Short mmCIF file of C-alpha atoms in Angstrom, two decimals:
data_model
loop_
_atom_site.label_atom_id
_atom_site.label_comp_id
_atom_site.label_asym_id
_atom_site.label_seq_id
_atom_site.Cartn_x
_atom_site.Cartn_y
_atom_site.Cartn_z
CA MET S 1306 0.07 -0.05 0.19
CA LYS S 1307 2.80 2.43 0.98
CA LYS S 1308 4.64 1.77 -2.30
CA THR S 1309 1.50 2.40 -4.28
CA VAL S 1310 0.97 5.78 -2.51
CA ILE S 1311 4.72 6.53 -3.02
CA VAL S 1312 4.60 5.84 -6.76
CA PHE S 1313 1.25 7.82 -7.22
CA LEU S 1314 2.88 10.78 -5.44
CA ILE S 1315 5.90 10.52 -7.66
CA LEU S 1316 3.82 10.39 -10.80
CA THR S 1317 1.58 13.02 -9.63
CA GLY S 1318 4.55 15.31 -8.85
CA LEU S 1319 6.20 14.41 -12.25
CA SER S 1320 2.89 15.28 -14.18
CA THR S 1321 2.55 18.51 -12.33
CA TRP S 1322 6.16 19.35 -13.02
CA GLN S 1323 5.62 18.48 -16.65
CA MET S 1324 2.50 20.74 -16.88
CA LYS S 1325 4.28 23.56 -15.28
CA THR S 1326 7.37 23.30 -17.68
CA PHE S 1327 4.75 22.90 -20.48
CA LEU S 1328 2.88 26.21 -19.57
CA THR S 1329 6.06 28.15 -18.67
CA PRO S 1330 6.61 30.97 -21.24
CA LEU S 1331 10.03 31.03 -23.06
CA GLN S 1332 11.57 34.38 -21.85
CA TYR S 1333 15.07 33.51 -23.18
CA ASN S 1334 16.70 34.19 -19.59
CA MET S 1335 15.35 37.71 -19.31
CA PRO S 1336 16.14 38.83 -15.91
CA THR S 1337 13.01 38.61 -13.74
CA ASP S 1338 13.93 41.64 -11.61
CA ALA S 1339 14.51 43.93 -14.75
CA PHE S 1340 11.33 45.91 -13.98
CA ASP S 1341 11.18 46.29 -10.28
CA ALA S 1342 10.57 49.46 -8.78
CA SER S 1343 13.54 51.78 -8.74
CA TYR S 1344 14.44 55.32 -8.09
CA ARG S 1345 13.66 56.05 -11.88
CA ASP S 1346 9.79 55.70 -11.16
CA THR S 1347 9.80 58.88 -9.31
CA LEU S 1348 12.47 60.79 -11.62
CA LYS S 1349 11.42 64.18 -13.05
CA VAL S 1350 11.56 64.51 -16.72
CA ALA S 1351 13.56 67.89 -16.26
CA ASP S 1352 16.02 65.90 -14.39
CA VAL S 1353 17.18 64.20 -17.58
CA ILE S 1354 15.83 66.25 -20.51
CA GLU S 1355 16.92 69.82 -21.13
CA ALA S 1356 15.60 72.56 -23.47
CA ILE S 1357 17.90 73.43 -26.10
CA PRO S 1358 18.24 77.46 -26.12
CA SER S 1359 16.52 78.52 -29.43
CA SER S 1360 17.64 81.34 -31.62
CA THR S 1361 15.54 84.44 -31.73
CA LYS S 1362 14.39 86.13 -34.79
CA ALA S 1363 12.96 89.37 -35.47
CA SER S 1364 9.06 89.28 -35.85
CA PRO S 1365 7.94 90.95 -39.05
CA ASN S 1366 4.97 92.58 -37.15
CA THR S 1367 6.98 93.80 -34.25
CA SER S 1368 10.27 95.24 -33.45
CA SER S 1369 11.14 92.79 -30.66
CA ASN S 1370 12.70 89.58 -31.18
CA THR S 1371 10.70 86.57 -30.30
CA PRO S 1372 11.65 82.70 -30.29
CA PRO S 1373 10.04 80.85 -33.12
CA LYS S 1374 7.15 78.74 -32.11
CA PRO S 1375 7.69 75.01 -32.16
CA PRO S 1376 5.59 73.06 -34.54
CA ASN S 1377 2.45 71.13 -33.64
CA ILE S 1378 2.88 67.33 -33.95
CA ILE S 1379 0.09 65.09 -35.06
CA VAL S 1380 0.61 61.10 -35.23
CA ILE S 1381 -2.27 59.40 -36.79
CA LEU S 1382 -1.75 55.78 -36.13
CA ALA S 1383 -3.71 52.84 -38.02
CA ASP S 1384 -4.26 49.45 -36.24
CA ASP S 1385 -3.27 46.63 -38.49
CA LEU S 1386 -3.03 48.70 -41.64
CA GLY S 1387 -1.11 46.70 -44.52
CA TRP S 1388 1.75 48.23 -46.36
CA GLY S 1389 -0.35 47.76 -49.56
CA ASP S 1390 -3.73 49.12 -48.36
CA ILE S 1391 -3.05 52.55 -49.55
CA GLY S 1392 -3.55 53.74 -53.09
CA VAL S 1393 -0.03 55.42 -53.46
CA GLN S 1394 1.49 51.98 -52.52
CA GLY S 1395 -0.50 50.03 -55.13
CA SER S 1396 -3.97 49.24 -53.42
CA ARG S 1397 -6.66 48.46 -56.04
CA ALA S 1398 -9.55 47.47 -53.94
CA ILE S 1399 -9.47 50.29 -51.57
CA GLU S 1400 -9.41 54.18 -52.28
CA THR S 1401 -7.50 56.33 -49.92
CA PRO S 1402 -7.41 59.85 -51.77
CA ASN S 1403 -6.51 61.87 -48.54
CA ILE S 1404 -3.49 59.59 -47.59
CA ASP S 1405 -2.47 59.71 -51.33
CA GLU S 1406 -2.72 63.44 -51.30
CA LEU S 1407 -0.75 63.92 -48.13
CA ALA S 1408 1.98 61.31 -49.59
CA GLN S 1409 2.30 63.86 -52.75
CA ALA S 1410 2.33 66.92 -50.33
CA GLY S 1411 5.05 65.43 -48.07
CA ALA S 1412 7.58 62.41 -47.82
CA ARG S 1413 6.88 58.73 -48.09
CA LEU S 1414 9.17 56.26 -46.69
CA THR S 1415 8.83 52.98 -48.41
CA ASP S 1416 10.98 50.91 -45.81
CA PHE S 1417 9.66 51.99 -42.74
CA TYR S 1418 9.16 49.65 -39.85
CA SER S 1419 6.99 49.19 -36.73
CA SER S 1420 9.16 48.31 -33.61
CA ALA S 1421 7.17 45.01 -33.14
CA PRO S 1422 4.78 43.08 -35.22
CA ILE S 1423 1.90 43.22 -32.67
CA CYS S 1424 0.11 45.94 -31.07
CA SER S 1425 1.15 46.74 -27.46
CA PRO S 1426 4.99 46.36 -27.93
CA SER S 1427 4.73 48.68 -31.15
CA ARG S 1428 3.03 51.41 -29.49
CA ALA S 1429 5.43 51.45 -26.59
CA GLY S 1430 8.24 51.74 -29.03
CA LEU S 1431 6.66 54.60 -30.66
CA LEU S 1432 6.05 56.49 -27.49
CA THR S 1433 9.36 55.81 -25.99
CA GLY S 1434 11.97 55.84 -28.91
CA ARG S 1435 13.20 52.41 -27.33
CA TYR S 1436 13.05 48.71 -28.44
CA PRO S 1437 9.83 47.36 -26.90
CA LEU S 1438 11.79 44.75 -24.81
CA ARG S 1439 13.42 47.58 -22.79
CA THR S 1440 10.04 48.51 -21.65
CA GLY S 1441 8.72 45.09 -20.78
CA PHE S 1442 6.59 44.54 -23.78
CA ALA S 1443 7.03 41.12 -25.40
CA ASN S 1444 3.53 40.43 -26.42
CA VAL S 1445 0.00 42.20 -26.46
CA LEU S 1446 -1.74 42.81 -23.13
CA GLY S 1447 -5.02 41.28 -22.66
CA ALA S 1448 -7.86 42.82 -20.71
CA ALA S 1449 -7.72 42.42 -16.84
CA ASP S 1450 -10.98 40.85 -16.59
CA ASP S 1451 -10.93 38.93 -19.97
CA THR S 1452 -13.19 35.80 -19.98
CA PHE S 1453 -11.94 32.70 -18.04
CA ILE S 1454 -11.92 30.89 -21.46
CA ARG S 1455 -9.89 33.27 -23.13
CA LYS S 1456 -7.29 33.38 -20.32
CA ALA S 1457 -7.14 29.68 -20.24
CA MET S 1458 -6.68 29.47 -23.99
CA MET S 1459 -3.83 32.13 -23.62
CA ASN S 1460 -2.13 30.00 -20.97
CA LEU S 1461 -2.67 26.92 -22.98
CA SER S 1462 -1.20 28.57 -26.20
CA VAL S 1463 2.27 28.77 -24.56
CA GLY S 1464 2.32 24.91 -24.37
CA PHE S 1465 0.64 24.53 -27.72
CA SER S 1466 3.50 26.69 -29.20
CA LYS S 1467 6.09 24.25 -27.90
CA LEU S 1468 4.27 21.59 -30.08
CA GLY S 1469 4.03 23.75 -33.12
CA LEU S 1470 0.38 24.34 -32.99
CA SER S 1471 0.37 28.27 -32.26
CA ASP S 1472 2.91 30.79 -31.81
CA MET S 1473 2.83 32.37 -28.38
CA ALA S 1474 5.59 30.89 -26.56
CA GLY S 1475 6.33 33.93 -24.72
CA GLY S 1476 3.09 34.16 -23.03
CA VAL S 1477 1.67 37.36 -21.67
CA PRO S 1478 3.80 40.18 -20.77
CA SER S 1479 5.44 40.09 -17.35
CA ILE S 1480 4.27 43.69 -16.63
CA LYS S 1481 0.72 45.07 -16.33
CA GLY S 1482 1.36 48.25 -18.23
CA LEU S 1483 3.93 50.93 -19.60
CA PRO S 1484 6.37 51.22 -16.49
CA VAL S 1485 6.20 54.64 -15.05
CA SER S 1486 10.06 54.96 -15.23
CA GLU S 1487 9.64 55.19 -19.27
CA ILE S 1488 9.44 58.79 -20.54
CA THR S 1489 7.09 59.20 -23.27
CA ILE S 1490 6.76 61.88 -26.14
CA PRO S 1491 4.08 63.59 -24.49
CA GLU S 1492 5.76 63.74 -21.21
CA ALA S 1493 9.00 65.05 -22.84
CA LEU S 1494 7.11 67.64 -25.08
CA LYS S 1495 5.37 69.02 -22.06
CA GLU S 1496 8.72 70.47 -20.90
CA LYS S 1497 8.47 72.60 -23.86
CA GLY S 1498 5.07 74.00 -23.14
CA TYR S 1499 3.13 71.46 -25.53
CA SER S 1500 -0.56 70.49 -24.95
CA THR S 1501 -1.12 67.02 -25.33
CA LEU S 1502 -4.11 64.82 -26.52
CA GLY S 1503 -4.44 60.96 -26.67
CA ILE S 1504 -7.20 59.65 -28.90
CA GLY S 1505 -8.54 56.25 -29.56
CA LYS S 1506 -6.77 52.97 -28.51
CA TRP S 1507 -4.44 52.83 -25.63
CA HIS S 1508 -3.42 49.27 -25.23
CA LEU S 1509 -0.55 49.86 -22.78
CA GLY S 1510 -2.18 48.96 -19.50
CA ASP S 1511 -5.68 48.28 -18.50
CA PHE S 1512 -6.31 51.48 -16.53
CA THR S 1513 -9.85 50.51 -15.82
CA HIS S 1514 -8.44 48.10 -13.23
CA PHE S 1515 -4.94 49.81 -12.81
CA PRO S 1516 -5.34 53.40 -12.78
CA GLU S 1517 -1.58 54.07 -12.58
CA PHE S 1518 -1.41 53.33 -16.32
CA HIS S 1519 -4.00 55.88 -17.30
CA PRO S 1520 -2.64 58.06 -20.16
CA SER S 1521 -2.85 60.97 -18.02
CA ASN S 1522 0.05 59.35 -16.01
CA GLN S 1523 2.14 59.12 -19.20
CA GLY S 1524 1.84 62.88 -20.00
CA PHE S 1525 -1.43 63.27 -21.89
CA ASP S 1526 -3.58 66.26 -20.91
CA HIS S 1527 -6.60 64.94 -22.39
CA PHE S 1528 -7.79 61.31 -23.40
CA TYR S 1529 -10.60 59.98 -25.40
CA GLY S 1530 -10.86 56.33 -26.15
CA TYR S 1531 -10.47 52.70 -25.20
CA ASN S 1532 -8.37 51.08 -22.48
CA MET S 1533 -7.65 48.09 -24.59
CA SER S 1534 -8.12 46.86 -28.04
CA ASN S 1535 -11.47 46.93 -29.73
CA ASP S 1536 -11.73 43.12 -29.57
CA ASP S 1537 -10.94 42.65 -26.05
CA TRP S 1538 -13.74 41.58 -23.63
CA PRO S 1539 -14.67 43.95 -22.11
CA VAL S 1540 -13.12 47.09 -23.51
CA ALA S 1541 -14.24 50.64 -21.95
CA LEU S 1542 -14.65 54.11 -23.39
CA TRP S 1543 -13.16 56.80 -21.38
CA ARG S 1544 -13.11 60.43 -21.64
CA ASP S 1545 -10.27 61.78 -19.50
CA ASP S 1546 -10.79 60.31 -15.97
CA LYS S 1547 -14.31 59.16 -16.50
CA GLU S 1548 -15.43 55.87 -17.85
CA LEU S 1549 -18.41 56.45 -20.23
CA ILE S 1550 -19.26 52.94 -21.28
CA LYS S 1551 -18.04 50.02 -19.38
CA ASP S 1552 -18.01 47.56 -22.40
CA ILE S 1553 -18.66 48.84 -25.99
CA GLY S 1554 -19.13 45.52 -27.31
CA ILE S 1555 -20.14 45.66 -30.96
CA ASP S 1556 -21.38 49.05 -30.68
CA GLN S 1557 -18.32 50.71 -32.37
CA ALA S 1558 -19.85 52.03 -35.50
CA ASN S 1559 -19.58 55.72 -34.46
CA HIS S 1560 -16.32 55.90 -32.63
CA THR S 1561 -14.09 56.54 -35.51
CA ARG S 1562 -16.11 59.61 -36.29
CA GLU S 1563 -16.28 60.54 -32.57
CA PHE S 1564 -12.32 60.26 -32.16
CA THR S 1565 -12.14 62.42 -35.40
CA GLU S 1566 -14.59 65.25 -34.14
CA GLU S 1567 -12.67 65.25 -30.56
CA THR S 1568 -9.40 65.82 -32.32
CA VAL S 1569 -10.78 68.55 -34.60
CA LYS S 1570 -12.18 70.08 -31.39
CA TYR S 1571 -8.86 70.40 -29.88
CA ILE S 1572 -7.17 71.66 -33.13
CA HIS S 1573 -9.75 74.58 -33.18
CA GLN S 1574 -9.17 75.06 -29.31
CA TRP S 1575 -5.39 74.97 -29.25
CA GLN S 1576 -4.07 77.89 -31.38
CA ASP S 1577 -1.99 79.77 -28.90
CA LYS S 1578 0.74 77.21 -28.09
CA PRO S 1579 2.13 73.92 -29.54
CA TYR S 1580 0.36 70.94 -29.15
CA PHE S 1581 1.06 66.94 -29.76
CA ILE S 1582 -1.85 64.77 -30.77
CA TYR S 1583 -1.48 61.07 -30.60
CA MET S 1584 -4.59 59.78 -32.73
CA ALA S 1585 -4.56 55.95 -32.31
CA HIS S 1586 -7.46 54.69 -34.52
CA LYS S 1587 -9.15 51.55 -34.00
CA ASP S 1588 -9.36 50.80 -37.74
CA PRO S 1589 -8.80 48.64 -39.51
CA HIS S 1590 -8.26 46.11 -36.68
CA GLN S 1591 -11.08 43.36 -36.55
CA PRO S 1592 -14.02 43.36 -35.89
CA PHE S 1593 -14.83 45.88 -38.55
CA PHE S 1594 -17.58 48.19 -37.63
CA PRO S 1595 -17.55 51.32 -40.05
CA SER S 1596 -20.17 53.86 -39.66
CA LYS S 1597 -23.33 53.75 -41.87
CA GLU S 1598 -21.86 56.38 -44.20
CA PHE S 1599 -19.01 53.89 -45.19
CA ALA S 1600 -20.47 50.42 -44.58
CA GLY S 1601 -20.62 48.47 -47.79
CA LYS S 1602 -19.04 51.16 -49.78
CA SER S 1603 -15.58 49.85 -50.40
CA LYS S 1604 -14.64 47.02 -52.87
CA GLY S 1605 -12.35 45.77 -49.92
CA GLY S 1606 -15.31 44.67 -48.06
CA PRO S 1607 -15.74 45.40 -44.28
CA TYR S 1608 -11.90 45.76 -43.84
CA GLY S 1609 -11.95 48.18 -46.93
CA ASP S 1610 -14.75 50.20 -45.49
CA ALA S 1611 -12.76 50.51 -42.22
CA VAL S 1612 -9.70 51.90 -44.17
CA ALA S 1613 -11.81 54.33 -46.07
CA GLU S 1614 -13.17 55.87 -42.85
CA PHE S 1615 -9.68 55.91 -41.44
CA ASP S 1616 -8.77 57.92 -44.63
CA TRP S 1617 -11.74 60.07 -44.36
CA SER S 1618 -10.43 60.96 -40.75
CA ILE S 1619 -7.16 62.09 -42.05
CA GLY S 1620 -8.82 64.32 -44.53
CA GLN S 1621 -10.82 65.92 -41.70
CA VAL S 1622 -7.85 66.49 -39.54
CA ILE S 1623 -5.96 68.28 -42.64
CA GLN S 1624 -8.95 70.34 -43.30
CA ALA S 1625 -9.22 71.52 -39.52
CA LEU S 1626 -5.46 72.55 -39.83
CA ARG S 1627 -6.16 74.54 -43.16
CA ASP S 1628 -9.38 76.18 -41.47
CA THR S 1629 -7.42 77.38 -38.47
CA GLY S 1630 -4.20 78.40 -40.40
CA GLN S 1631 -2.09 75.90 -38.62
CA LEU S 1632 -1.09 73.62 -41.70
CA GLU S 1633 2.25 75.37 -42.10
CA ASN S 1634 3.30 74.95 -38.60
CA THR S 1635 2.13 71.43 -38.20
CA ILE S 1636 3.95 68.06 -39.00
CA VAL S 1637 1.43 65.23 -39.67
CA ILE S 1638 2.63 61.73 -39.65
CA VAL S 1639 0.54 58.64 -40.72
CA THR S 1640 1.68 55.32 -40.10
CA SER S 1641 0.48 51.70 -38.77
CA ASP S 1642 1.37 49.86 -35.54
CA ASN S 1643 2.12 46.61 -37.54
CA GLY S 1644 1.25 44.81 -40.68
CA PRO S 1645 -2.10 43.28 -41.64
CA TRP S 1646 -3.63 40.44 -39.71
CA TYR S 1647 -6.37 38.09 -41.23
CA GLU S 1648 -7.20 40.82 -43.95
CA GLY S 1649 -5.60 43.30 -45.73
CA THR S 1650 -2.34 43.17 -47.97
CA THR S 1651 1.27 43.58 -47.32
CA GLY S 1652 1.82 44.52 -51.12
CA GLY S 1653 3.32 41.15 -51.84
CA MET S 1654 5.79 40.98 -49.01
CA ARG S 1655 6.13 37.70 -47.19
CA GLY S 1656 4.46 37.14 -43.75
CA ARG S 1657 1.94 39.01 -41.76
CA LYS S 1658 1.28 40.28 -38.34
CA GLY S 1659 3.26 38.61 -35.64
CA GLN S 1660 6.09 37.61 -37.84
CA SER S 1661 9.74 38.79 -38.49
CA TYR S 1662 9.19 38.73 -42.18
CA GLU S 1663 8.61 42.10 -44.14
CA GLY S 1664 4.77 41.76 -43.97
CA GLY S 1665 4.74 41.83 -40.14
CA PHE S 1666 7.01 44.85 -39.57
CA ARG S 1667 6.90 46.85 -42.66
CA VAL S 1668 4.39 49.49 -42.57
CA PRO S 1669 3.30 52.66 -44.53
CA PHE S 1670 4.73 55.97 -43.39
CA ILE S 1671 4.07 59.48 -44.66
CA ALA S 1672 5.15 62.77 -43.16
CA ALA S 1673 3.95 66.24 -44.40
CA TRP S 1674 5.04 69.65 -43.27
CA PRO S 1675 4.53 72.42 -45.88
CA GLY S 1676 7.67 74.51 -46.50
CA ASN S 1677 9.75 72.24 -44.53
CA ILE S 1678 9.61 68.59 -45.99
CA PRO S 1679 9.56 68.41 -49.81
CA SER S 1680 6.70 67.60 -51.65
CA GLY S 1681 6.69 64.23 -53.29
CA LYS S 1682 9.90 62.78 -51.60
CA VAL S 1683 10.26 59.25 -51.65
CA SER S 1684 12.93 57.42 -49.86
CA ASN S 1685 13.83 53.66 -49.38
CA VAL S 1686 16.28 54.34 -46.42
CA PRO S 1687 15.44 52.00 -43.64
CA ALA S 1688 13.58 53.55 -40.41
CA MET S 1689 11.37 52.49 -37.49
CA ASN S 1690 8.90 54.03 -35.47
CA ILE S 1691 11.33 54.25 -32.40
CA ASP S 1692 12.80 57.09 -34.43
CA LEU S 1693 9.66 59.35 -33.77
CA PHE S 1694 10.81 60.24 -30.14
CA PRO S 1695 14.28 61.68 -31.11
CA SER S 1696 12.85 63.43 -34.25
CA PHE S 1697 10.17 65.11 -32.06
CA MET S 1698 12.72 65.93 -29.36
CA SER S 1699 14.88 67.71 -32.16
CA LEU S 1700 11.82 69.62 -33.42
CA ALA S 1701 10.93 70.93 -30.17
CA GLY S 1702 14.26 71.77 -29.20
CA LEU S 1703 14.95 69.12 -26.50
CA THR S 1704 17.89 67.06 -25.53
CA LEU S 1705 17.42 63.22 -25.54
CA PRO S 1706 17.22 61.80 -21.91
CA THR S 1707 20.90 61.38 -20.63
CA ASP S 1708 19.93 58.37 -18.34
CA ARG S 1709 18.78 55.86 -20.71
CA VAL S 1710 19.43 54.49 -24.36
CA ILE S 1711 17.36 55.92 -26.92
CA ASP S 1712 17.33 53.20 -29.74
CA GLY S 1713 15.81 55.57 -32.40
CA VAL S 1714 17.53 58.39 -34.47
CA ASP S 1715 16.47 61.85 -35.62
CA LEU S 1716 14.59 61.43 -38.92
CA MET S 1717 14.28 65.20 -39.61
CA PRO S 1718 17.32 65.46 -41.74
CA LEU S 1719 16.31 62.69 -43.90
CA LEU S 1720 12.56 63.97 -44.30
CA MET S 1721 13.66 67.59 -44.76
CA ASP S 1722 16.07 66.54 -47.55
CA LYS S 1723 19.19 67.94 -45.71
CA ASN S 1724 21.19 64.97 -44.79
CA LYS S 1725 21.06 61.21 -44.94
CA ILE S 1726 20.57 59.47 -41.56
CA GLN S 1727 23.66 57.22 -40.67
CA ASP S 1728 23.40 53.58 -41.95
CA ARG S 1729 22.55 51.61 -38.65
CA PRO S 1730 21.10 48.23 -37.94
CA LEU S 1731 17.50 47.66 -37.04
CA TYR S 1732 16.43 44.60 -34.99
CA PHE S 1733 13.28 42.59 -35.30
CA PHE S 1734 11.86 41.04 -32.24
CA HIS S 1735 9.52 37.94 -31.73
CA GLU S 1736 8.22 38.26 -28.20
CA TYR S 1737 11.49 37.82 -26.01
CA ASP S 1738 13.50 36.51 -28.92
CA VAL S 1739 15.61 38.86 -31.23
CA GLU S 1740 15.09 36.89 -34.38
CA ALA S 1741 16.34 39.27 -37.33
CA VAL S 1742 18.45 42.26 -38.17
CA ARG S 1743 18.45 44.64 -41.00
CA GLN S 1744 21.20 46.91 -42.22
CA GLY S 1745 21.15 48.61 -45.61
CA GLN S 1746 19.96 46.31 -48.31
CA TRP S 1747 20.56 43.08 -46.08
CA LYS S 1748 17.99 41.36 -43.93
CA TYR S 1749 19.28 38.32 -41.61
CA ILE S 1750 16.92 36.12 -39.94
CA SER S 1751 18.44 33.50 -37.50
CA HIS S 1752 14.96 31.71 -37.00
CA ASN S 1753 11.38 32.43 -37.81
CA SER S 1754 8.31 30.83 -38.75
CA HIS S 1755 8.24 29.98 -42.55
CA TYR S 1756 4.44 30.10 -42.38
CA VAL S 1757 1.92 32.68 -41.45
CA TRP S 1758 1.41 33.17 -37.73
CA PRO S 1759 0.42 31.47 -35.59
CA ILE S 1760 1.78 28.18 -37.22
CA PRO S 1761 5.55 27.98 -36.39
CA LEU S 1762 6.10 24.46 -37.51
CA ASP S 1763 9.85 24.65 -38.29
CA LYS S 1764 10.79 27.40 -36.09
CA ASN S 1765 14.19 25.81 -35.03
CA ASP S 1766 14.25 27.55 -31.49
CA LEU S 1767 11.44 25.53 -30.19
CA VAL S 1768 11.05 21.82 -29.32
CA SER S 1769 8.64 21.17 -32.34
CA GLY S 1770 10.99 22.91 -34.79
CA LYS S 1771 14.05 20.83 -33.51
CA ALA S 1772 12.14 17.76 -33.56
CA ALA S 1773 11.01 18.36 -37.23
CA ASN S 1774 14.29 19.43 -38.50
CA SER S 1775 15.94 16.36 -36.67
CA ARG S 1776 14.42 14.11 -39.34
CA ASP S 1777 16.92 15.63 -41.97
CA TYR S 1778 18.40 12.74 -44.19
CA TYR S 1779 22.15 12.51 -44.07
CA PRO S 1780 23.63 9.85 -46.78
CA GLU S 1781 26.10 7.73 -45.21
CA GLY S 1782 29.44 9.13 -44.73
CA SER S 1783 28.27 12.59 -45.67
CA LYS S 1784 28.28 15.66 -43.50
CA VAL S 1785 25.62 17.50 -45.75
CA GLY S 1786 21.97 16.58 -45.14
CA ILE S 1787 18.83 16.79 -47.04
CA PRO S 1788 16.55 19.38 -45.13
CA THR S 1789 13.22 17.99 -44.33
CA LEU S 1790 11.82 21.62 -43.59
CA GLY S 1791 13.52 25.01 -43.57
CA VAL S 1792 17.34 25.80 -43.95
CA TRP S 1793 18.80 28.55 -41.61
CA PRO S 1794 19.82 31.07 -41.39
CA LEU S 1795 18.17 33.19 -43.93
CA LEU S 1796 19.75 36.12 -45.76
CA TYR S 1797 17.72 38.35 -48.17
CA ASP S 1798 18.84 41.30 -50.43
CA LEU S 1799 15.83 43.53 -49.93
CA HIS S 1800 16.68 45.81 -52.86
CA LEU S 1801 16.15 42.84 -55.24
CA ASP S 1802 13.97 40.85 -53.21
CA ARG S 1803 11.56 42.48 -50.77
CA GLU S 1804 9.32 39.59 -50.99
CA GLU S 1805 12.01 37.50 -49.11
CA GLY S 1806 11.73 34.71 -51.69
CA TYR S 1807 15.25 33.83 -52.14
CA ASN S 1808 17.61 32.95 -49.40
CA VAL S 1809 21.12 34.09 -50.50
CA ALA S 1810 23.06 33.20 -47.19
CA LYS S 1811 25.21 30.70 -49.21
CA LEU S 1812 25.87 33.08 -52.00
CA TYR S 1813 27.17 35.88 -49.37
CA PRO S 1814 28.53 33.85 -46.66
CA GLU S 1815 30.74 36.83 -45.27
CA GLN S 1816 27.63 39.00 -44.91
CA THR S 1817 25.75 36.14 -43.54
CA LYS S 1818 28.42 35.63 -40.91
CA SER S 1819 28.87 39.36 -39.99
CA LEU S 1820 25.06 39.94 -39.54
CA GLY S 1821 24.64 36.77 -37.42
CA GLN S 1822 27.60 37.77 -35.19
CA GLN S 1823 26.16 41.31 -34.91
CA LEU S 1824 22.68 40.19 -33.79
CA LYS S 1825 24.27 37.77 -31.14
CA GLN S 1826 26.36 40.50 -29.75
CA TRP S 1827 23.50 42.83 -29.60
CA GLN S 1828 21.44 40.38 -27.81
CA ALA S 1829 24.18 39.65 -25.50
CA ASP S 1830 24.60 43.32 -24.74
CA PHE S 1831 20.89 43.70 -24.24
CA MET S 1832 20.88 40.78 -21.68
CA GLN S 1833 23.67 42.68 -19.56
CA ASN S 1834 21.35 45.74 -19.52
CA PRO S 1835 17.92 45.18 -20.61
CA ARG S 1836 16.38 48.32 -19.56
CA GLY S 1837 19.39 50.42 -21.27
CA TRP S 1838 19.87 52.45 -18.16
CA LYS S 1839 22.99 54.80 -18.04
CA GLN S 1840 24.73 55.34 -14.76
#
């Protein structure tokens, strides 16, 4: 009897241990204490960012010298908009006249990337100028009171990923929201007197349950929008510190118009000092609920309807700037948080949302500023949304924070056609894993899913991928095998092959080796100081 009990306990313990191992997210030895509270949580922005003394110039209407007014800054962010979903980049099913007109009036960067192929991390990168892993975001945040079934499926997906059945081995982020130690664009710009407005989707902390992650604690004077994504259960609608609707459910049809009207209202109100507006639309993230004015009007179906209404919103913002005489003193940027998900087009590029292929990371980017950014400028210089933070600091006359690494660079010389930016590597993350690097025309991928997310199959850093690739056939006496699935690593010449269809790693072995070593070194340096703090 005792032996039976002992055996039962041992088997139960082993089963529990196996299940725990099965459900434990892969975090690639990320230090668990990297996001613990520290003195930086209470650090004042003014302690690490300074205003650069601006030169004065004579005003044409007065005899006094007055400092020039910094430009207004408006970032209009789409949600899951594909690179090929706009007319100027080849869309045939969807018409985007306002985006196309803005591109003709300003600059278009054809090789622009989000800092992550999924929502929350990409937004963290945009607002902080730092690779999302430095902020703790490796995956998307779920609603704090999500349904039991969805939470259970999220936990099980970690194990399923290790079997090659899904692609979420990193699990949910270990943080509940954007750490207060991070400095965002609006926090920094307020040091130069900017008014700040957040519109639309936040998704950087469910502030319905964790008030410390409310946008007002990250530099926004006003906020109107969602705490989470429009397909979370539940997602609430807020105006400033008041919850207007506890759960919007499917009643979303009027929100794009409301977000636009709120933005236009503040454009009319704020004419006496500079402002920053972060307009993060719900469109065209599924589910697609355009207003009745756009429903059924696009040849791209409901997705196309949502893109068309997003385009309309941009037109309303530009018109408001014209009506108030602010167009010449406002830089407007249109981009997306990542590539398309189930619908939309990458413009023929490989992969989609969630992948390190071009289709997951490469997104539309248009910047217009009459009289400063040349009209009709098109550039294929690689850039990323982490570059917006240093660009806006430059525009506002502010130094970069002295106590932390800022991974982005100032894009204004490139956009204003004054100088090229220095060639530098750009890194691509999948959850906690650094998978790829691009420098110049070359893109190196150490490991990735050859198939559209969420089916990893031959991703060779997972148990499933290793098992599949272990079936490679080696003829007797040969060290060269016949691959069962993928061949790694991958090297692509994006100037010739943006579709990533031809692996030229064997053709350019030195380039492959150099980029591989560069990626490993960056990851090693990152692990030594994941937050990028400076002493």
